[in-house]
XYZ file of C-alpha atoms in Angstrom:
621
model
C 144.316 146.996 101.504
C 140.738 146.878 102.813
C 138.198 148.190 100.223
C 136.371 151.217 100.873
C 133.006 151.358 100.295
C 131.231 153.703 97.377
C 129.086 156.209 98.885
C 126.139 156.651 96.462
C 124.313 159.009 98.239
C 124.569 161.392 101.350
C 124.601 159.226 104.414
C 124.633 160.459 108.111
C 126.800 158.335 110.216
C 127.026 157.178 114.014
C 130.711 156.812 114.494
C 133.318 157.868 117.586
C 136.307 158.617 116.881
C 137.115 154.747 117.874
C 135.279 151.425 117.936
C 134.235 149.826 120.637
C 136.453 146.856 122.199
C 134.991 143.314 120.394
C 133.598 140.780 123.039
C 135.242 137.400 123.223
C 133.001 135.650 120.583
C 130.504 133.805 122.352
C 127.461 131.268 122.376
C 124.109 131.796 122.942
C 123.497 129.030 125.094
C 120.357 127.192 125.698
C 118.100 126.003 128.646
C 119.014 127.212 132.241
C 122.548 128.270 130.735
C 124.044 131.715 131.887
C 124.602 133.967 129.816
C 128.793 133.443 128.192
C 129.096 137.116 127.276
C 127.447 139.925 127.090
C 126.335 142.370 124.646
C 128.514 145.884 123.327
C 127.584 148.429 125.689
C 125.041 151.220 123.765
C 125.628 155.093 124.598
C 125.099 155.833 128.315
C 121.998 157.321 127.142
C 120.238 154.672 126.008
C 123.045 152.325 128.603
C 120.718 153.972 131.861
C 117.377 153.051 130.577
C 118.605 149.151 130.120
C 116.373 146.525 131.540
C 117.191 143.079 132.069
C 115.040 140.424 130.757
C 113.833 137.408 132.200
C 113.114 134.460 130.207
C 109.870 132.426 128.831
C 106.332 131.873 130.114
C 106.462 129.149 132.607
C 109.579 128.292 133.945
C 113.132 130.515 133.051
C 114.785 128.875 130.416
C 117.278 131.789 129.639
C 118.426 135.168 130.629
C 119.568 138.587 128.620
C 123.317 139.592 128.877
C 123.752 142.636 131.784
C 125.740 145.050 129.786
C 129.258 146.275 131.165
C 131.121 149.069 129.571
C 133.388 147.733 126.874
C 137.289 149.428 126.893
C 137.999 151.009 123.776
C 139.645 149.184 120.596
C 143.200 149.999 120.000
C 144.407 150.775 116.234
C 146.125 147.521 115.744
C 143.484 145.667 116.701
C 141.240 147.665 113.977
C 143.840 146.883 111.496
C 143.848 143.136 112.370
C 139.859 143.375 112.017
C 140.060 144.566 108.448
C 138.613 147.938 110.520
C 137.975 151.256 108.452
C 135.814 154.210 109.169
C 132.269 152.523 108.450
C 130.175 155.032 105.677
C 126.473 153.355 105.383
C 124.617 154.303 102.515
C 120.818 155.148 102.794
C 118.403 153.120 101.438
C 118.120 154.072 97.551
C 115.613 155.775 95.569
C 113.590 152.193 95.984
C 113.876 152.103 99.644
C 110.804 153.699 101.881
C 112.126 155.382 104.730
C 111.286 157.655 107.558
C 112.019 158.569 110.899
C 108.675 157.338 112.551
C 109.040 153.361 111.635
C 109.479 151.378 108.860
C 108.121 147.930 107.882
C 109.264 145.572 104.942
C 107.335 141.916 104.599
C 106.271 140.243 101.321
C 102.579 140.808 101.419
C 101.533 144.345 101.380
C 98.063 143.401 103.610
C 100.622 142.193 106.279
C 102.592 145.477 105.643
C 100.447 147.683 106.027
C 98.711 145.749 109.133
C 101.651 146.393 110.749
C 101.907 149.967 109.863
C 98.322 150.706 111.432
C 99.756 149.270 114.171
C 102.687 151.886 114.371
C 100.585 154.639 113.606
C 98.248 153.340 116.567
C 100.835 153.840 119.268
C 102.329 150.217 119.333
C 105.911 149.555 119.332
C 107.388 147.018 117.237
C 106.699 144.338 118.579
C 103.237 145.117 119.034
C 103.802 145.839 114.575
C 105.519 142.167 114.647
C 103.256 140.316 115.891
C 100.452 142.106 113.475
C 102.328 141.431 110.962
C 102.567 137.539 111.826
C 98.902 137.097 112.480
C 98.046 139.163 108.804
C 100.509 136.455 107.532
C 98.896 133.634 108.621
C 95.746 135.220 106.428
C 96.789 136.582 103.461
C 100.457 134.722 103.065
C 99.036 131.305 103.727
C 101.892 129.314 102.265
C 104.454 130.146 105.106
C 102.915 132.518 107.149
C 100.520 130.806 110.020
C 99.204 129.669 113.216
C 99.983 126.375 112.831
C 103.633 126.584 111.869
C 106.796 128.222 114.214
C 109.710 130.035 113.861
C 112.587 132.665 115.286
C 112.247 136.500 116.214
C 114.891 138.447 117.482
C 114.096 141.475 119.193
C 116.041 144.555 120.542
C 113.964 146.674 122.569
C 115.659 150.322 122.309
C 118.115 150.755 125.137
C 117.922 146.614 126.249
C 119.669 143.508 125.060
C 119.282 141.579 121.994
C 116.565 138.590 122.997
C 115.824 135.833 121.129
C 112.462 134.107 120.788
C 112.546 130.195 119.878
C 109.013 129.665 119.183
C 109.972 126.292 116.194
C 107.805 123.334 116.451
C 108.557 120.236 118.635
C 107.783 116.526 117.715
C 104.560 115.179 119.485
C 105.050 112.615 121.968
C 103.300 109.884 119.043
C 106.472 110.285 117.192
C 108.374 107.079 116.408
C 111.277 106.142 113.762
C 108.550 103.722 111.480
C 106.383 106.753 112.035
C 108.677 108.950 110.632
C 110.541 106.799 107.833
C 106.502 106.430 106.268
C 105.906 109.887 106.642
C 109.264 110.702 104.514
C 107.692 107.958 102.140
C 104.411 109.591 101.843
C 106.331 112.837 101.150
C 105.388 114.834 104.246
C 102.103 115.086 103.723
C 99.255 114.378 106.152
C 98.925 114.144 109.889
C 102.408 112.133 110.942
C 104.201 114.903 109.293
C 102.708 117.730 111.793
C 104.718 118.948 114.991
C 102.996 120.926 117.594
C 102.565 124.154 116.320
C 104.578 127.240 118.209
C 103.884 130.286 116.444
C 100.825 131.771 118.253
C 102.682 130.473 122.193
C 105.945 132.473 120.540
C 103.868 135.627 119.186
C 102.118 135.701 122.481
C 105.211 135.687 124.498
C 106.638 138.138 122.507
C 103.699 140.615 122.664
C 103.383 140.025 126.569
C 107.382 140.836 127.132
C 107.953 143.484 125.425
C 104.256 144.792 123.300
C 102.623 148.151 124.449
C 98.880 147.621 123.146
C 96.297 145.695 124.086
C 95.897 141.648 122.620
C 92.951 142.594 120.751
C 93.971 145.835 119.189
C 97.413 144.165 117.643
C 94.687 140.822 116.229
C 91.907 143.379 114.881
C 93.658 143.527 111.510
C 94.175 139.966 110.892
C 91.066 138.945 111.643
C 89.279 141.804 109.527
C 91.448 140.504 106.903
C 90.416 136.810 107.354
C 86.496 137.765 108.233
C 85.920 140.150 105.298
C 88.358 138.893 102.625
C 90.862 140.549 100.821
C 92.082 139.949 96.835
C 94.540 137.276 96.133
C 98.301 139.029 94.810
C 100.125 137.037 92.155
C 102.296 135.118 94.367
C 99.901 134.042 96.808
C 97.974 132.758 94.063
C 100.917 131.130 92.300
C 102.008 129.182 95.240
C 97.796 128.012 95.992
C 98.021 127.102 91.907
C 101.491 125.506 93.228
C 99.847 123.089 95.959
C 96.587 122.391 94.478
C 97.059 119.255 93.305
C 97.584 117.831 96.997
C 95.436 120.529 98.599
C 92.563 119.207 96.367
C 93.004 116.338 98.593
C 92.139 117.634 101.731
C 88.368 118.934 102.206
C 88.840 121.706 104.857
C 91.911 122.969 102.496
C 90.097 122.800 99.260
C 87.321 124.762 100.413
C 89.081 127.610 101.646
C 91.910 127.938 98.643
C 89.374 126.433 95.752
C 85.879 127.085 94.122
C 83.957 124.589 91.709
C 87.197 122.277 91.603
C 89.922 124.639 90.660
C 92.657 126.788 92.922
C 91.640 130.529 93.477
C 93.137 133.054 90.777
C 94.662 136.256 91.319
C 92.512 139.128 92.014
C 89.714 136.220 93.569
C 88.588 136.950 97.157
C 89.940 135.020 99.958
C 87.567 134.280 103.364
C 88.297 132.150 105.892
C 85.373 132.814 108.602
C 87.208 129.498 110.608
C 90.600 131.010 110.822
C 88.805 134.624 111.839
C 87.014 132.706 114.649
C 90.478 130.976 115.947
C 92.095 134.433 115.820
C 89.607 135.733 117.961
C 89.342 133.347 120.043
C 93.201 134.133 120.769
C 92.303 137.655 120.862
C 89.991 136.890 123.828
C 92.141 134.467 125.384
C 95.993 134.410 124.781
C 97.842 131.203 123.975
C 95.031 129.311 125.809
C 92.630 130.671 123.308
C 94.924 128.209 120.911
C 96.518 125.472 123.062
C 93.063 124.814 125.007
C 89.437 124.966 124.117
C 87.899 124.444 120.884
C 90.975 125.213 118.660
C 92.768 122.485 120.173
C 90.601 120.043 120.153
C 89.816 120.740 116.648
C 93.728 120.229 116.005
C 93.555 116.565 117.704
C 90.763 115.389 115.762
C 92.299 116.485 112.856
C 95.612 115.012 113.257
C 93.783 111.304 114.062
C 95.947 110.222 117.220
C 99.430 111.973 116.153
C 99.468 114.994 118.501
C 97.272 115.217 121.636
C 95.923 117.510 123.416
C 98.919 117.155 126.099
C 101.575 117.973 123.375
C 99.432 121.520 123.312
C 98.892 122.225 126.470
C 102.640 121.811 127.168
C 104.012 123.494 124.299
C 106.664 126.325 125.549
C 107.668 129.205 123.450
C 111.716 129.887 124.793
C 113.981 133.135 125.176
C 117.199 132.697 124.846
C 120.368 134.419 124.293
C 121.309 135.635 120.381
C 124.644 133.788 119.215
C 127.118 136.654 118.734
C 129.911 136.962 116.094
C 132.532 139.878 115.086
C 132.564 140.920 111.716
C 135.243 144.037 110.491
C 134.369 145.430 113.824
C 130.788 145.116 113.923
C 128.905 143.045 116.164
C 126.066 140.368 114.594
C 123.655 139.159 116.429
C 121.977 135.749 115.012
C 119.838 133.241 116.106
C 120.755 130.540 118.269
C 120.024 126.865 117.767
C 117.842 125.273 116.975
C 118.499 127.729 114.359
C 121.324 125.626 112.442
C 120.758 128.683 109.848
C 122.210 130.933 112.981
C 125.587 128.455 112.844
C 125.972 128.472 109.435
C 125.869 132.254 109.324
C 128.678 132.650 112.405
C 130.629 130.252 110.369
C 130.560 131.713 106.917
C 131.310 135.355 108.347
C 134.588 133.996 110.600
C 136.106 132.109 107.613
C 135.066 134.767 105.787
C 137.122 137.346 108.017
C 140.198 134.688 108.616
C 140.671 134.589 104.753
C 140.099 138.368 104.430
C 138.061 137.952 101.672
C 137.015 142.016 101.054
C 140.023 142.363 100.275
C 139.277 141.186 96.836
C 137.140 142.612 93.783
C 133.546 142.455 94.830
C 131.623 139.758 92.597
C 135.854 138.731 90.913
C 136.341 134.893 90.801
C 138.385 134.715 93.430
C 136.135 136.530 96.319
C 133.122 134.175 94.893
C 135.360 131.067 95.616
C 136.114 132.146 99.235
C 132.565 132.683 100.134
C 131.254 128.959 98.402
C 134.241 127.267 100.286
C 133.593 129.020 103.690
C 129.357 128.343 102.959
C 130.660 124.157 101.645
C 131.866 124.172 104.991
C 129.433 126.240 107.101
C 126.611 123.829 105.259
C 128.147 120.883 106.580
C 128.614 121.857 110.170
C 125.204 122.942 110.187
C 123.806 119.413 108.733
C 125.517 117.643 111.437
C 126.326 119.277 114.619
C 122.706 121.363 115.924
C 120.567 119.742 117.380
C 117.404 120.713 120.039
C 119.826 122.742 122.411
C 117.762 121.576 125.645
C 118.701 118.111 124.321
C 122.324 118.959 125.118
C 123.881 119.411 128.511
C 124.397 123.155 128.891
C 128.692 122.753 128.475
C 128.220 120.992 125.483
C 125.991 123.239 123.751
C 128.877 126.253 125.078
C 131.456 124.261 123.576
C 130.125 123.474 120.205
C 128.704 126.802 119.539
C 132.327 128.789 120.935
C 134.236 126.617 118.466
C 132.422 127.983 115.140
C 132.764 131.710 116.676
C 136.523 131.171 117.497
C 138.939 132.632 115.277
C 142.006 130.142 116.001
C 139.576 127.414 115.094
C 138.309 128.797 112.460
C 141.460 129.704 110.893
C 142.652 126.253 110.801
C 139.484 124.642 110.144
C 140.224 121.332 108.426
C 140.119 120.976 105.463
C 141.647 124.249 104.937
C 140.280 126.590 102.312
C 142.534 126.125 99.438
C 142.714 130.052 97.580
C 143.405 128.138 94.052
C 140.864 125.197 93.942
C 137.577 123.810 95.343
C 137.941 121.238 97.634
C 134.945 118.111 96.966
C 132.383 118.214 99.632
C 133.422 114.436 100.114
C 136.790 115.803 101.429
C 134.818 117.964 103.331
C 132.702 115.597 105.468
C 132.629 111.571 104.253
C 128.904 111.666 105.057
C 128.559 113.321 101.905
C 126.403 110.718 99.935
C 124.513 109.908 102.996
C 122.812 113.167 102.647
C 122.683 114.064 98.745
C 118.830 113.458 99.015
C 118.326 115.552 102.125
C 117.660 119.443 100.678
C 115.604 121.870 102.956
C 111.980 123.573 101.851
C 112.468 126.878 101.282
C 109.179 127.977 101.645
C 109.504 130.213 104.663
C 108.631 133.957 105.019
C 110.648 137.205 106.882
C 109.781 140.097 107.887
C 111.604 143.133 109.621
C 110.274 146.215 111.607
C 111.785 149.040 113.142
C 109.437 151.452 115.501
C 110.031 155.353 116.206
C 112.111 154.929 119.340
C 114.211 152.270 117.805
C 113.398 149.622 118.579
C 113.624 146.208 116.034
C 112.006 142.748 115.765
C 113.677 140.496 113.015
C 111.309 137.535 111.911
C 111.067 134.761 110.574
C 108.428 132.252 110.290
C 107.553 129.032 108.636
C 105.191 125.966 107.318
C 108.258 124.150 106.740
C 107.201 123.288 102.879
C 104.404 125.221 101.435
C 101.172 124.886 103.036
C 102.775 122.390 105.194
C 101.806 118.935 105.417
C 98.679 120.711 102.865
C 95.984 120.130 105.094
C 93.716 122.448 107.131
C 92.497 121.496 110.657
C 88.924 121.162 110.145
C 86.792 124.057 111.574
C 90.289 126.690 112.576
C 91.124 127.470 109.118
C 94.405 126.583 110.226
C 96.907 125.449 107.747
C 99.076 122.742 109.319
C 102.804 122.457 109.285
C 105.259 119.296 108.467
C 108.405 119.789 110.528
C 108.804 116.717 111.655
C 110.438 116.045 108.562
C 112.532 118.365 109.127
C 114.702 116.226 111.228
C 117.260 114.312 109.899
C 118.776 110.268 109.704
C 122.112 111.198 110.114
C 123.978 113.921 112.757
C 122.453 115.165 115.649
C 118.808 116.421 114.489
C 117.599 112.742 114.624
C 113.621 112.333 115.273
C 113.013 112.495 119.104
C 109.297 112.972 120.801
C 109.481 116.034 122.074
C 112.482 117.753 120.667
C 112.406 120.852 118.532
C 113.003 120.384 115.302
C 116.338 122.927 113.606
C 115.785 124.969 111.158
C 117.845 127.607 108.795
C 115.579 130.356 109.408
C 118.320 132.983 111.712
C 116.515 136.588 111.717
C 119.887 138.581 112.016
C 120.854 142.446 113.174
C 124.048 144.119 113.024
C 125.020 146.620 115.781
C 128.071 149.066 115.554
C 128.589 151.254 118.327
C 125.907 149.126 120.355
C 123.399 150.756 118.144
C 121.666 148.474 115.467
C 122.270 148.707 111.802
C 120.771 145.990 109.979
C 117.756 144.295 110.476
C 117.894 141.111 108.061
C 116.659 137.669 107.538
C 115.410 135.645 104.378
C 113.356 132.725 103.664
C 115.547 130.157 101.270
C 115.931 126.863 103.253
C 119.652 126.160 102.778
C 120.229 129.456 101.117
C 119.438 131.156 104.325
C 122.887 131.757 105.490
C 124.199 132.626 101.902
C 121.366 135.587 101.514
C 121.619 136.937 104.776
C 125.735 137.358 104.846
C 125.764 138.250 100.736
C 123.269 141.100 101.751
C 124.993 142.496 104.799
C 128.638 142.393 103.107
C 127.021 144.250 99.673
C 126.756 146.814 102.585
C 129.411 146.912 104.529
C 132.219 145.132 102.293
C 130.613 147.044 99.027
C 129.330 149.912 100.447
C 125.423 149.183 98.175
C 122.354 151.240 99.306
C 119.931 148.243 100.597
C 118.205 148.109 97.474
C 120.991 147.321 95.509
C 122.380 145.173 97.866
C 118.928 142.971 97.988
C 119.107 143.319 94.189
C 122.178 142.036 93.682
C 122.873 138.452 92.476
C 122.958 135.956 95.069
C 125.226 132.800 95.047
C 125.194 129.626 97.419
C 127.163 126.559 97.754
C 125.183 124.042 99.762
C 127.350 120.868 101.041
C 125.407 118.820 99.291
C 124.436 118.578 96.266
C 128.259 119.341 95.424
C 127.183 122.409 92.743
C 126.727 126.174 93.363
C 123.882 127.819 92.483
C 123.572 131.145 90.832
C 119.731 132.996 89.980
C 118.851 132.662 85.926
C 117.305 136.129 86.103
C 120.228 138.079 87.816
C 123.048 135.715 86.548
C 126.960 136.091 86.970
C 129.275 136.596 84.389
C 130.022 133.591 81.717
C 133.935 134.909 82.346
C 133.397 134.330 85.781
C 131.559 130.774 86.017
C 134.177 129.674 83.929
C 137.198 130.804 86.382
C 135.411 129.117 89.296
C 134.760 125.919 86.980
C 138.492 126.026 86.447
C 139.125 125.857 90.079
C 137.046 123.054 90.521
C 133.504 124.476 91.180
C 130.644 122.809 89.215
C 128.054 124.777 88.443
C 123.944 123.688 89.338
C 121.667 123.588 87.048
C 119.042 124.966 89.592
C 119.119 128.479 88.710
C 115.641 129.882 90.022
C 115.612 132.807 92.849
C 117.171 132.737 95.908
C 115.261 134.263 99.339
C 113.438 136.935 99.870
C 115.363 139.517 101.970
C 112.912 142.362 103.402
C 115.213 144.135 105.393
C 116.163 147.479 107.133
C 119.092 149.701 107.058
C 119.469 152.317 109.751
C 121.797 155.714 109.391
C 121.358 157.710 112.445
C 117.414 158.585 112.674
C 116.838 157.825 109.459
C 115.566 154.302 108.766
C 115.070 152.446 105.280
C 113.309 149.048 104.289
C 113.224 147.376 101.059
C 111.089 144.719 100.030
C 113.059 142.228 98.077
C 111.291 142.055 94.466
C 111.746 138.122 94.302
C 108.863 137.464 96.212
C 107.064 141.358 95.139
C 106.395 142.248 99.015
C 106.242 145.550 100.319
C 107.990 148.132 102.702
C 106.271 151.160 104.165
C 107.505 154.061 106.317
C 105.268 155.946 108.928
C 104.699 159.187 107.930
C-alpha cells in the first residue's frame, strides 16, 4: 500500500472531499502552437476572475490554456494514481513564513530587495524581477544582465505562463567558431550568446507587474551604486574565477584590488553596472538592446554579436509542460528547458513503477529513481532542441510521448527492479558524450505575494561568471551559452537558435491551487533536486526544510556513476546494495543544487533557503 506521509506538525489543508479529474498529459508547445490542454480548473472563486494571456512582446508566439471545469475523479482512478488524502506539512521551525508573502533566494541583498518590494505594494512579479536585477549585483556568478533563463509565473486566479527568456546564438556563429571556442574552454567573446535576461524580466514586469519600472530597479541599482559587503560564497566563487578573471581588465577591476580577488566582508561597487541599470530603468529593454549599453556589448565582443542580434532579441511566453503526479498536477518548464523533460520523465517512470510504495531512502526506492533519472538524462541529451526550430506537430509529438503513461510504462530498455542497466544499453551514444557534463553554476529563486500569486525562477551565466569577462563600461558580466549546445542530438550549434538548458522552475497545484514553488541550480542535477524535493513532501510527508535538507542523489547518463553529497551522505549498507545491483558509485561527492523554495498550506506560506549555497528566505510581516 501507498505510504502515508508523517505529519510533524499541525498543517491546515485545502482538500474536497474528491480530486479533481487529471488532464490528458500534455505538451507545452512552442511558437504559434495552440495550446494541447488546458490547465485544472481553480475554485469558481478565483475560476471568475481568470484572464487569458496573450503571448510575447512583438509578435504572439504562444497563448495561456482557457480553463474548462474538470469532472470529478472517480475512486478507482485515485487508487490507480497511488491517490490518498494529501496532509502537507508546514514549513519547519527553519522555514520563514507568513501570510503577507514570502521570498527565498541565495543572497540575502536580493532577498530582502525583493521583500521591499512586497512591502511597497508590488506583486510578485514586480518582487521577481527585483530580485533578478539585485542578482545581477550582489550574486554576480549566475545572477545577471548578460545571461538568460526560465520563470514561470501564476498570477492568482490565471493560468500557469511560462517565460523563455535563454540566450540565442548570434548570427557570427559557425561550427570552426564553435569547435575553438570549446578548445579555448568557453572563455572569451565566441563563447557569448545574446543575452535575454533583461528582454525576459521586462516582459515579465510589463505582463503581469503592478509598480512602476523604476521603483522595482531602485534597489539594484542602490546596491550596485553604493556597494554592499561581499558574503562568503560570493567571495568564494570571485576567489573561484580569479585566475581567468585576472585576465580580463573590465572584470578585474570590478571583482579585484592591487592584484588579488575581493575577500569576504570587502565592498563591492560597480558605478558601470548602476549606470546600465538605470539606463533600463529609464528606458525598458531598449535601455539594454539599443543605445550605449549595446554598443558597448559589440565592441566588447570584437565582431561575434552585433548590434542586429540585440535589437532582435525576443523574450517568449509559452505554455508550461504539464505532468500528473499521485494526483497532483506539475507544472514545468517547457523546452528549451531539456531540465523541464527530464523532470516529466523521471516523475512518470517514477509513478509507472510505483516507486512510494517502497521505504523512503531503502535500496530499492534509490534504484528506481537513478534508473528512471539514467533514462530521463538521456532523453534530455538528445531529443530538445530550440522548439521554434521544430515544426509545431513535432514538438507536440515528442513532448506527449515523455508525458504518456503507456509509453512510459514500456519505455525500452525497461527498468529492471533487481539490477542497473549500463547507460550503453541505454542509448549507444554513450561514449560520444562522456566528456559533455553541464555547468552548474546557475541560481533560483521563488516568491509568493499576499494574494497568491507565484513566480518560480531561474537564471543563469551558464558557467560561473560566464565566458569571465565584463563588457567594458556596463559592468556587465557576460555569459557563454553557446557552449551550451551540443555535437551530437538535436541541440547542435545553429545562428540564431536558443540554446537548452536544465534550468525548469517548477510548481505543483492540487485542487488548481499551487503548492510548491521549486527550482534549483545544479546543471544535470536539476531534475534530480527538484523531483527528490517535491516527493520528500508529498511521498515522505517532510516539512520543506527537511525535505531541502535531505540528501540528494543523481544518476546522470553519462558519466555511468551516481552521485551522492560527502556532507549529507547515504548509508554504507545502502551504497553497497545498489553496488550489488550494478550501480557504481562517483567519486564526485560535493553538494548538489540549491533549492530555495516555497510550500503553501492554505494561507499560510513557507520558504526555505537551502543551506548549500547559505541564501536566505524572508516573510512579510
Amino acid at each position: 500500500m501507498p505510504r502515508e506521509p508523517l505529519v510533524t506538525e499541525t498543517a491546515r489543508v485545502r482538500r474536497s472531499s474528491m480530486l479533481l479529474a487529471g488532464l490528458a498529459l500534455s505538451a507545452a508547445l512552442g511558437a504559434c502552437t495552440p495550446p494541447s490542454a488546458p490547465e485544472p480548473s481553480p475554485p469558481p472563486s478565483a475560476s471568475a476572475r481568470a484572464a487569458s494571456v496573450t503571448s510575447a512582446r512583438a509578435a504572439p508566439r504562444a497563448s495561456a490554456p482557457s480553463q474548462p471545469q474538470a469532472p470529478a475523479r472517480d475512486a478507482g482512478a485515485d487508487a490507480a494514481e497511488g491517490v490518498r488524502a494529501l496532509v502537507l506539512p508546514g514549513g519547519g521551525p527553519r522555514a520563514a513564513h507568513g501570510k503577507r508573502g514570502v521570498i527565498a533566494s541565495v543572497e540575502p541583498h536580493a532577498t530582502r530587495a525583493g521583500l521591499s518590494i512586497l512591502e511597497r505594494g508590488g506583486n510578485a512579479v514586480d518582487a521577481a524581477v527585483a530580485v533578478a536585477y539585485a542578482l545581477a549585483v550582489v550574486h554576480p556568478s549566475a545572477g545577471n544582465l548578460g545571461g538568460g533563463g526560465f520563470m514561470l509565473v501564476r498570477m492568482k486566479g490565471q493560468p500557469a505562463v511560462a517565460v523563455d527568456f535563454r540566450e540565442t546564438a548570434p548570427r557570427a556563429l559557425t561550427r570552426p567558431v564553435f569547435d575553438a571556442m570549446i578548445a579555448n574552454h568557453a572563455v572569451g567573446a565566441a563563447a557569448v550568446g545574446v543575452p535575454g535576461s533583461v528582454a525576459g524580466l521586462e516582459l515579465a514586469r510589463e505582463r503581469f507587474g503592478r509598480l512602476p519600472r523604476g521603483e522595482v530597479l531602485a534597489p539594484a541599482i542602490a546596491l550596485a551604486r553604493d556597494g554592499f559587503p561581499l558574503g562568503a560564497r560570493a567571495a568564494l566563487t570571485i576567489r573561484w574565477a580569479w585566475p581567468v578573471l585576472a585576465r580580463d581588465p573590465a572584470a578585474a577591476a570590478i571583482f579585484g584590488a592591487a592584484g588579488k580577488p575581493r575577500a569576504r566582508g570587502d565592498r563591492l561597487r560597480n558605478p558601470d553596472l548602476a549606470r546600465t541599470l538605470e539606463r533600463v530603468a529609464r528606458a525598458g529593454r531598449d535601455g539594454f538592446y539599443k543605445g550605449v549599453t549595446a554598443k558597448r556589448l559589440v565592441d566588447a565582443l570584437r565582431g561575434h554579436l552585433s548590434l542586429n542580434d540585440l535589437l532582435d532579441y525576443e523574450a517568449v511566453l509559452r505554455e508550461p509542460l504539464r505532468v500528473r503526479y499521485r494526483g497532483l498536477d506539475v507544472l514545468t518548464m517547457p523546452p528549451p528547458s531539456a531540465g523541464g523533460v527530464a523532470i516529466a520523465e523521471l516523475l512518470g517512470l517514477l509513478d509507472a513503477h510505483r516507486a512510494w510504495e517502497e521505504e523512503a531512502g531503502s535500496a530499492r526506492e534509490l534504484h528506481l529513481f537513478l534508473e528512471a533519472s539514467r533514462r530521463a538524462q538521456a532523453d534530455r541529451r538528445f531529443t530538445v532542441v530550440d522548439p521554434d526550430a521544430l515544426p509545431p506537430a513535432a514538438l507536440a509529438a515528442q513532448l506527449a510521448r515523455v508525458t504518456d503513461s503507456a509509453w512510459l510504462a514500456a519505455r525500452a530498455p525497461r527498468i529492471d527492479p533487481e539490477r542497473a542497466t549500463p547507460s550503453a544499453e541505454v542509448d549507444a551514444r554513450y561514449h560520444a558524450v562522456l566528456a559533455s557534463l553541464e555547468s552548474e553554476h546557475t541560481t533560483h529563486f521563488s516568491v509568493i505575494d499576499a494574494d497568491g500569486s507565484v513566480v518560480s525562477c531561474t537564471t543563469t551565466l551558464s558557467a560561473g561568471f560566464g565566458a569571465r569577462m565584463v563588457a567594458a563600461g556596463t559592468g556587465v558580466v557576460l555569459n557563454d551559452s553557446v557552449a551550451s549546445f551540443g555535437t551530437i542530438g538535436e541541440n547542435l550549434p545553429v545562428a540564431g537558435r536558443r540554446t537548452v538548458s536544465s534550468m525548469a522552475p517548477t510548481l505543483v497545484l492540487d485542487h488548481g491551487e499551487v503548492i510548491l514553488v521549486l527550482g534549483s541550480p545544479g546543471g544535470d542535477t536539476i531534475p534530480s533536486t527538484v523531483v527528490q524535493v517535491l516527493r520528500n513532501i508529498v511521498d515522505h510527508g517532510m516539512t520543506l526544510d527537511a525535505a531541502i535538507d535531505a540528501p540528494r542523489v543523481h544518476q546522470d547518463f553519462a558519466p555511468d556513476a551516481f552521485r551522492y553529497e560527502r556532507a549529507r551522505p547515504i548509508s554504507v549498507a545502502v551504497r553497497r546494495e545498489l553496488e550489488a545491483m550494478g550501480h557504481r558509485v562517483s567519486k564526485k561527492t560535493l553538494p548538489m543544487g540549491d533549492a530555495n523554495d516555497l510550500l503553501i498550506v492554505g494561507d499560510e506560506a513557507y520558504g526555505y533557503a537551502d543551506p548549500r549555497e547559505g541564501g536566505l528566505a524572508l516573510a512579510v510581516k
